[in-house]
CSV table of C-alpha atoms and ligand atoms in Angstrom, one decimal:
chain,number,residue,atom,x,y,z
A,136,UNK,CA,27.6,-2.3,-34.7
A,137,UNK,CA,27.7,-0.2,-31.5
A,138,UNK,CA,25.0,2.0,-30.2
A,139,UNK,CA,26.5,4.9,-28.3
A,140,UNK,CA,24.7,7.8,-26.6
A,141,UNK,CA,25.8,11.4,-26.6
A,142,UNK,CA,27.9,10.8,-23.5
A,143,UNK,CA,29.8,7.9,-25.0
A,144,UNK,CA,27.9,5.2,-23.0
A,145,UNK,CA,27.6,2.0,-25.0
A,146,UNK,CA,23.9,1.0,-25.0
A,147,UNK,CA,23.6,-2.7,-25.5
A,148,UNK,CA,20.8,-3.7,-23.2
A,149,UNK,CA,17.0,-3.6,-23.8
A,150,UNK,CA,14.4,-4.3,-21.2
A,151,UNK,CA,11.3,-5.4,-23.0
A,152,UNK,CA,8.0,-5.6,-21.1
A,153,UNK,CA,5.5,-8.0,-22.6
A,154,UNK,CA,2.5,-7.2,-20.4
A,155,UNK,CA,1.5,-4.9,-17.6
A,156,UNK,CA,-0.6,-7.6,-16.0
A,157,UNK,CA,0.6,-9.3,-12.9
A,158,UNK,CA,-0.5,-12.2,-10.7
A,159,UNK,CA,0.8,-10.4,-7.6
A,160,UNK,CA,0.0,-7.0,-6.0
A,161,UNK,CA,3.3,-6.0,-4.2
A,162,UNK,CA,2.4,-3.0,-2.2
A,163,UNK,CA,5.4,-1.0,-3.3
A,164,UNK,CA,4.9,-1.7,-6.9
A,165,UNK,CA,1.3,-1.1,-7.6
A,166,UNK,CA,-1.7,0.4,-5.8
A,167,UNK,CA,-4.0,-2.0,-3.8
A,168,UNK,CA,-6.8,-1.8,-6.4
A,169,UNK,CA,-4.3,-2.8,-9.1
A,170,UNK,CA,-3.9,-0.6,-12.2
A,171,UNK,CA,-6.4,0.0,-15.0
A,172,UNK,CA,-5.9,-2.8,-17.5
A,173,UNK,CA,-4.7,-1.8,-20.9
A,174,UNK,CA,-7.1,-2.5,-23.7
A,175,UNK,CA,-6.1,-5.6,-25.6
A,176,UNK,CA,-5.4,-3.6,-28.7
A,177,UNK,CA,-3.1,-1.2,-26.9
A,178,UNK,CA,-0.7,-4.1,-25.9
A,179,UNK,CA,1.9,-4.9,-28.6
A,180,UNK,CA,1.5,-8.2,-30.4
A,181,UNK,CA,4.3,-10.7,-30.3
A,182,UNK,CA,5.1,-9.8,-33.9
A,183,UNK,CA,5.4,-6.1,-33.0
A,184,UNK,CA,7.6,-7.0,-30.0
A,185,UNK,CA,9.8,-9.1,-32.3
A,186,UNK,CA,10.1,-6.3,-34.7
A,187,UNK,CA,11.3,-4.0,-32.0
A,188,UNK,CA,13.8,-6.6,-30.7
A,189,UNK,CA,15.1,-7.4,-34.2
A,190,UNK,CA,15.6,-3.7,-35.0
A,191,UNK,CA,17.3,-2.9,-31.7
A,192,UNK,CA,19.6,-5.9,-32.2
A,193,UNK,CA,20.4,-4.7,-35.7
A,194,UNK,CA,21.5,-1.4,-34.1
A,195,UNK,CA,23.8,-2.9,-31.4
A,196,UNK,CA,21.6,-4.3,-28.6
A,197,UNK,CA,23.1,-7.6,-27.4
A,198,UNK,CA,21.2,-8.4,-24.3
A,199,UNK,CA,17.4,-8.4,-23.8
A,200,UNK,CA,15.6,-8.9,-20.6
A,201,UNK,CA,11.9,-9.9,-20.8
A,202,UNK,CA,9.9,-8.3,-18.0
A,203,UNK,CA,6.4,-7.2,-17.1
A,204,UNK,CA,4.0,-7.0,-15.2
A,205,UNK,CA,4.6,-10.7,-14.8
A,206,UNK,CA,5.9,-12.0,-18.2
A,207,UNK,CA,4.8,-15.6,-17.5
A,208,UNK,CA,1.1,-14.7,-17.3
A,209,UNK,CA,1.0,-13.7,-21.0
A,210,UNK,CA,-0.4,-16.5,-23.1
A,211,UNK,CA,2.0,-17.8,-25.8
A,212,UNK,CA,5.1,-16.4,-24.0
A,213,UNK,CA,7.2,-19.6,-24.6
A,214,UNK,CA,6.7,-19.5,-28.4
A,215,UNK,CA,7.6,-15.8,-28.4
A,216,UNK,CA,10.8,-16.5,-26.5
A,217,UNK,CA,11.7,-19.2,-29.0
A,218,UNK,CA,11.4,-16.8,-31.9
A,219,UNK,CA,13.4,-14.2,-30.0
A,220,UNK,CA,16.3,-16.5,-29.4
A,221,UNK,CA,16.5,-17.2,-33.1
A,222,UNK,CA,17.3,-13.6,-33.9
A,223,UNK,CA,21.0,-13.5,-35.0
A,224,UNK,CA,23.1,-11.1,-32.9
A,225,UNK,CA,21.2,-11.6,-29.6
A,226,UNK,CA,23.9,-12.8,-27.2
A,227,UNK,CA,22.0,-12.9,-24.0
A,228,UNK,CA,18.3,-13.5,-23.2
A,229,UNK,CA,17.2,-13.2,-19.6
A,230,UNK,CA,13.8,-13.1,-18.0
A,231,UNK,CA,12.6,-11.5,-14.7
A,232,UNK,CA,9.7,-13.2,-12.9
A,233,UNK,CA,8.0,-13.2,-9.5
A,234,UNK,CA,8.4,-17.0,-9.7
A,235,UNK,CA,4.8,-18.0,-9.1
A,236,UNK,CA,4.5,-19.9,-12.3
A,237,UNK,CA,8.1,-21.0,-12.5
A,238,UNK,CA,7.6,-24.5,-11.2
A,239,UNK,CA,5.3,-25.3,-14.2
A,240,UNK,CA,7.2,-23.3,-16.8
A,241,UNK,CA,10.9,-23.6,-16.0
A,242,UNK,CA,11.6,-26.5,-18.4
A,243,UNK,CA,9.8,-24.9,-21.3
A,244,UNK,CA,11.7,-21.6,-20.7
A,245,UNK,CA,15.0,-23.4,-20.7
A,246,UNK,CA,14.1,-25.3,-23.9
A,247,UNK,CA,13.0,-22.0,-25.5
A,248,UNK,CA,16.6,-20.7,-25.0
A,249,UNK,CA,16.3,-18.3,-22.1
A,250,UNK,CA,19.8,-18.2,-20.5
A,251,UNK,CA,19.1,-16.7,-17.1
A,252,UNK,CA,16.3,-16.1,-14.8
A,253,UNK,CA,15.9,-13.4,-12.1
A,254,UNK,CA,13.4,-14.1,-9.5
A,255,UNK,CA,12.0,-11.3,-7.3
A,256,UNK,CA,11.7,-12.5,-3.8
A,257,UNK,CA,11.4,-10.0,-0.9
A,258,UNK,CA,10.9,-12.4,2.1
A,259,UNK,CA,11.7,-15.9,3.2
A,260,UNK,CA,8.9,-15.8,5.8
A,261,UNK,CA,5.5,-16.9,4.5
A,262,UNK,CA,3.5,-14.3,6.4
A,263,UNK,CA,5.7,-11.4,5.5
A,264,UNK,CA,5.8,-12.6,1.9
A,265,UNK,CA,2.0,-12.7,1.7
A,266,UNK,CA,1.8,-9.2,3.3
A,267,UNK,CA,4.3,-7.6,0.8
A,268,UNK,CA,2.7,-9.3,-2.2
A,269,UNK,CA,-0.8,-9.0,-0.9
A,270,UNK,CA,-1.5,-12.7,-0.9
A,271,UNK,CA,1.4,-14.4,-2.7
A,272,UNK,CA,2.4,-18.0,-1.8
A,273,UNK,CA,6.1,-18.2,-0.8
A,274,UNK,CA,6.1,-22.1,-1.2
A,275,UNK,CA,5.3,-21.7,-4.9
A,276,UNK,CA,8.2,-19.3,-5.5
A,277,UNK,CA,10.7,-21.6,-3.7
A,278,UNK,CA,9.4,-24.6,-5.7
A,279,UNK,CA,10.0,-22.4,-8.8
A,280,UNK,CA,13.6,-21.8,-7.8
A,281,UNK,CA,14.2,-25.6,-7.4
A,282,UNK,CA,12.4,-26.3,-10.7
A,283,UNK,CA,14.6,-23.7,-12.5
A,284,UNK,CA,17.8,-25.6,-11.5
A,285,UNK,CA,16.3,-29.0,-12.3
A,286,UNK,CA,15.5,-27.6,-15.8
A,287,UNK,CA,19.2,-26.7,-16.3
A,288,UNK,CA,19.3,-23.0,-15.4
A,289,UNK,CA,22.1,-21.7,-13.3
A,290,UNK,CA,20.6,-20.8,-9.8
A,291,UNK,CA,18.3,-17.8,-10.5
A,292,UNK,CA,19.5,-14.5,-9.2
A,293,UNK,CA,17.2,-13.2,-6.5
A,294,UNK,CA,16.2,-9.6,-6.5
A,295,UNK,CA,15.1,-8.4,-3.1
A,296,UNK,CA,13.7,-5.0,-2.3
A,297,UNK,CA,14.6,-4.2,1.3
A,298,UNK,CA,12.2,-2.0,3.3
A,299,UNK,CA,12.9,-0.8,6.8
A,300,UNK,CA,10.4,-2.3,9.3
A,301,UNK,CA,9.0,-4.7,6.6
A,302,UNK,CA,11.7,-7.2,5.7
A,303,UNK,CA,15.0,-5.6,6.9
A,304,UNK,CA,15.2,-8.1,9.7
A,305,UNK,CA,15.8,-10.8,7.0
A,306,UNK,CA,18.9,-9.3,5.5
A,307,UNK,CA,21.1,-11.8,7.2
A,308,UNK,CA,18.8,-14.7,6.3
A,309,UNK,CA,19.1,-13.7,2.6
A,310,UNK,CA,22.9,-13.5,3.0
A,311,UNK,CA,22.9,-17.0,4.4
A,312,UNK,CA,20.8,-18.1,1.4
A,313,UNK,CA,23.9,-17.5,-0.8
A,314,UNK,CA,25.8,-20.1,1.2
A,315,UNK,CA,23.0,-22.7,1.6
A,316,UNK,CA,21.5,-22.6,-1.9
A,317,UNK,CA,23.9,-21.0,-4.3
A,318,UNK,CA,21.5,-18.3,-5.5
A,319,UNK,CA,23.0,-14.9,-5.8
A,320,UNK,CA,21.0,-12.1,-4.0
A,321,UNK,CA,20.8,-8.5,-5.2
A,322,UNK,CA,19.4,-6.1,-2.6
A,323,UNK,CA,17.6,-3.3,-4.4
A,324,UNK,CA,16.9,0.0,-2.7
A,325,UNK,CA,13.2,0.7,-2.3
A,326,UNK,CA,12.2,3.4,-4.8
A,327,UNK,CA,9.2,5.6,-4.1
A,328,UNK,CA,7.3,5.1,-7.2
A,329,UNK,CA,3.8,4.4,-5.8
A,330,UNK,CA,4.5,7.1,-3.2
A,331,UNK,CA,2.2,5.4,-0.6
A,332,UNK,CA,1.5,7.3,2.6
A,333,UNK,CA,4.6,7.6,4.7
A,334,UNK,CA,6.9,6.0,2.1
A,335,UNK,CA,10.0,7.7,3.6
A,336,UNK,CA,9.9,5.2,6.5
A,337,UNK,CA,10.8,2.3,4.2
A,338,UNK,CA,14.0,3.8,2.8
A,339,UNK,CA,17.2,2.0,3.8
A,340,UNK,CA,20.4,2.5,1.9
A,341,UNK,CA,22.4,-0.2,0.1
A,342,UNK,CA,25.4,0.9,2.3
A,343,UNK,CA,23.4,0.2,5.4
A,344,UNK,CA,22.4,-3.2,4.1
A,345,UNK,CA,26.0,-4.0,3.4
A,346,UNK,CA,27.1,-2.8,6.8
A,347,UNK,CA,24.7,-5.1,8.5
A,348,UNK,CA,25.9,-8.1,6.5
A,349,UNK,CA,29.6,-7.2,7.0
A,350,UNK,CA,29.0,-7.0,10.7
A,351,UNK,CA,28.1,-10.8,10.6
A,352,UNK,CA,30.0,-12.2,7.7
A,353,UNK,CA,33.4,-11.5,6.0
A,354,UNK,CA,32.7,-10.2,2.5
A,355,UNK,CA,35.1,-10.2,-0.4
A,356,UNK,CA,34.5,-8.1,-3.6
A,357,UNK,CA,33.6,-10.0,-6.7
A,358,UNK,CA,34.6,-9.0,-10.3
A,359,UNK,CA,31.8,-8.3,-12.6
A,360,UNK,CA,31.3,-10.5,-15.7
A,361,UNK,CA,30.1,-9.5,-19.1
A,362,UNK,CA,26.6,-8.1,-19.1
A,363,UNK,CA,26.8,-7.6,-15.4
A,364,UNK,CA,24.2,-5.2,-14.1
A,365,UNK,CA,24.6,-2.1,-12.0
A,366,UNK,CA,25.1,-4.0,-8.7
A,367,UNK,CA,28.2,-4.0,-6.5
A,368,UNK,CA,28.9,-7.6,-5.8
A,369,UNK,CA,30.5,-9.4,-2.8
A,370,UNK,CA,30.8,-13.0,-1.6
A,371,UNK,CA,30.9,-14.6,1.7
A,372,UNK,CA,34.1,-16.7,1.4
A,373,UNK,CA,33.2,-20.2,0.1
A,374,UNK,CA,29.6,-19.3,-0.6
A,375,UNK,CA,28.5,-20.3,-4.1
A,376,UNK,CA,26.2,-17.3,-4.6
A,377,UNK,CA,27.1,-13.6,-4.4
A,378,UNK,CA,25.6,-10.7,-2.6
A,379,UNK,CA,25.0,-7.5,-4.5
A,380,UNK,CA,23.6,-4.1,-3.7
A,381,UNK,CA,21.8,-1.9,-6.3
A,382,UNK,CA,21.8,1.7,-5.1
A,383,UNK,CA,19.6,3.2,-7.7
A,384,UNK,CA,18.3,5.8,-5.2
A,385,UNK,CA,21.2,6.6,-2.7
A,386,UNK,CA,24.0,6.4,-5.2
A,387,UNK,CA,22.9,6.6,-8.8
A,388,UNK,CA,25.0,4.6,-11.3
A,389,UNK,CA,23.8,6.6,-14.3
A,390,UNK,CA,27.2,7.0,-15.8
A,391,UNK,CA,27.4,3.2,-16.3
A,392,UNK,CA,23.8,2.9,-17.6
A,393,UNK,CA,23.7,0.8,-20.7
A,394,UNK,CA,20.0,0.3,-21.1
A,395,UNK,CA,16.8,1.4,-22.7
A,396,UNK,CA,13.3,0.2,-22.0
A,397,UNK,CA,10.2,-0.5,-24.0
A,398,UNK,CA,6.8,-1.0,-22.3
A,399,UNK,CA,4.2,-3.5,-23.4
A,400,UNK,CA,2.3,-0.7,-25.1
A,401,UNK,CA,5.3,0.4,-27.1
A,402,UNK,CA,6.5,3.4,-25.0
A,403,UNK,CA,10.3,3.6,-25.2
A,404,UNK,CA,12.2,5.2,-22.4
A,405,UNK,CA,15.9,6.1,-22.2
A,406,UNK,CA,15.7,6.4,-18.4
A,407,UNK,CA,13.5,4.6,-15.9
A,408,UNK,CA,12.8,7.7,-13.9
A,409,UNK,CA,12.5,10.3,-16.6
A,410,UNK,CA,9.2,11.3,-17.9
A,411,UNK,CA,10.2,11.4,-21.5
A,412,UNK,CA,8.8,8.5,-23.5
A,413,UNK,CA,8.5,7.9,-27.2
A,414,UNK,CA,5.6,6.1,-28.7
A,415,UNK,CA,6.9,3.4,-31.1
A,416,UNK,CA,3.4,2.4,-32.2
A,417,UNK,CA,3.4,4.7,-35.3
A,418,UNK,CA,6.4,2.7,-36.5
A,419,UNK,CA,4.8,-0.6,-35.9
A,420,UNK,CA,1.3,-0.1,-37.3
A,421,UNK,CA,2.0,-0.6,-40.2
A,422,UNK,CA,5.6,-1.8,-39.7
A,423,UNK,CA,8.2,0.8,-40.7
A,424,UNK,CA,11.7,-0.7,-40.0
A,425,UNK,CA,13.7,2.3,-41.1
A,426,UNK,CA,11.5,4.7,-39.1
A,427,UNK,CA,11.8,2.4,-36.1
A,428,UNK,CA,15.5,2.2,-36.3
A,429,UNK,CA,15.8,6.0,-36.6
A,430,UNK,CA,13.6,6.6,-33.6
A,431,UNK,CA,15.4,4.1,-31.5
A,432,UNK,CA,18.7,5.8,-32.4
A,433,UNK,CA,17.1,9.2,-31.4
A,434,UNK,CA,16.1,7.8,-28.0
A,435,UNK,CA,19.6,6.6,-27.4
A,436,UNK,CA,21.1,9.9,-28.5
A,437,UNK,CA,18.7,11.8,-26.1
A,438,UNK,CA,19.3,9.5,-23.1
A,439,UNK,CA,19.5,11.8,-20.1
A,440,UNK,CA,22.8,12.0,-18.2
A,441,UNK,CA,21.2,11.0,-15.0
A,442,UNK,CA,17.9,10.7,-13.1
A,443,UNK,CA,16.9,13.2,-10.4
A,444,UNK,CA,14.6,11.0,-8.3
A,445,UNK,CA,16.3,12.1,-5.1
A,446,UNK,CA,16.4,15.8,-5.8
A,447,UNK,CA,14.4,17.9,-3.3
A,448,UNK,CA,11.0,18.7,-4.8
A,449,UNK,CA,11.4,16.3,-7.7
A,450,UNK,CA,8.2,15.0,-8.9
A,451,UNK,CA,7.8,12.6,-11.8
A,452,UNK,CA,4.6,11.6,-13.4
A,453,UNK,CA,3.3,8.7,-11.4
A,454,UNK,CA,3.9,5.3,-12.9
A,455,UNK,CA,4.1,1.9,-11.5
A,456,UNK,CA,7.0,-0.5,-12.0
A,457,UNK,CA,4.5,-3.0,-13.4
A,458,UNK,CA,3.9,-0.7,-16.3
A,459,UNK,CA,7.5,-0.1,-17.1
A,460,UNK,CA,9.0,-3.4,-16.0
A,461,UNK,CA,11.5,-2.3,-13.4
B,665,LIG,N1,7.0,-9.5,-12.3
B,665,LIG,C1,8.4,-9.5,-12.6
B,665,LIG,C2,9.1,-9.6,-11.3
B,665,LIG,O1,8.5,-9.8,-10.2
B,665,LIG,O2,10.4,-9.6,-11.3
B,665,LIG,C3,8.9,-8.4,-13.4
B,665,LIG,C4,8.4,-7.0,-13.2
B,665,LIG,S1,8.8,-6.3,-11.6
B,665,LIG,C5,8.0,-4.7,-11.9
B,665,LIG,C6,10.5,-5.9,-11.8
B,665,LIG,C7,11.2,-5.6,-10.5
B,665,LIG,O3,10.8,-4.3,-10.1
B,665,LIG,C8,11.0,-6.5,-9.3
B,665,LIG,O4,12.2,-7.0,-8.9
B,665,LIG,C9,10.4,-5.6,-8.3
B,665,LIG,O5,10.8,-5.9,-7.0
B,665,LIG,C10,11.0,-4.2,-8.7
B,665,LIG,N2,10.2,-3.1,-8.2
B,665,LIG,C11,8.9,-2.8,-8.3
B,665,LIG,N3,8.6,-1.7,-7.6
B,665,LIG,C12,9.7,-1.3,-7.0
B,665,LIG,C13,10.0,-0.2,-6.1
B,665,LIG,N4,9.1,0.6,-5.8
B,665,LIG,N5,11.3,-0.1,-5.7
B,665,LIG,C14,12.3,-1.0,-6.0
B,665,LIG,N6,12.0,-2.0,-6.9
B,665,LIG,C15,10.8,-2.2,-7.3
């Protein structure tokens, strides 16, 4: 079964957020005071999340990425992942984490059947890391990366949001990481979602990031594998890890977009940056499988052609990535 939108894009990837809570406070992701916590009843139960996953897989979704908030802070996450991996038709289960709890949980995640981990890591310097995350402990994340490999995962892919004047001096250090450790790095353009005062000063394009790396290292393009994301990937010759850029802002890749998103409160979105969202709760409480399948098909059919985040005067309803899951 294939799920195709009105422009012929094959939609086979669901990003499913299991919580909006997070044990970090990255300044570009959420306001300092945090975000108002959702009432317990507003957050979907694991049964409800499984019903969404099962229905989406029945329609043609093949890959699910579990996200948050921070997915590892939700109690019972490992048992939920075990149930998810037993759904026939799910070919690829990945999880995105900030890595703080990975050292303790990597072995259980591997046993549960998670195939890949992405770890968000924006600095390799303790002080900068603590500044960006408002208090995060870099050592714990690095210990988490090691634990993931010991548990049997391939080296986690690292997602790194580069911001001018904050961590752009580390671009080459991250590039060197792909040679030393074998983790692949994906540089993500900073997106103005919180719109903190003076956000424009942080913007640095993926092309500029690549230019700086290419000035120091030779780079060879890398072919994308199945389920590869929207990054353009390169490799320093003989490095085990790759270097990718995700230019969501400067050069949108909407024509290749294969994903839909569901938040932890059951709001489905066909596009990260578009305001349209569809409430799935009426199809979950009580469960209505047919209604849910029909509404998911509608969301895919109505998936916008592209986002307009960079258009002059464009204003979307404020949201934080922690609510949608990135
Ligand atoms: N807690 C998990 C993590 O850290 O990966 C999952 C949720 S987090 C919201 C998902 C991703 O969104 C992270 O890689 C984070 O860096 C990214 N993100 C959040 N706000 C962003 C922004 N303003 N611009 C670019 N990426 C952002």
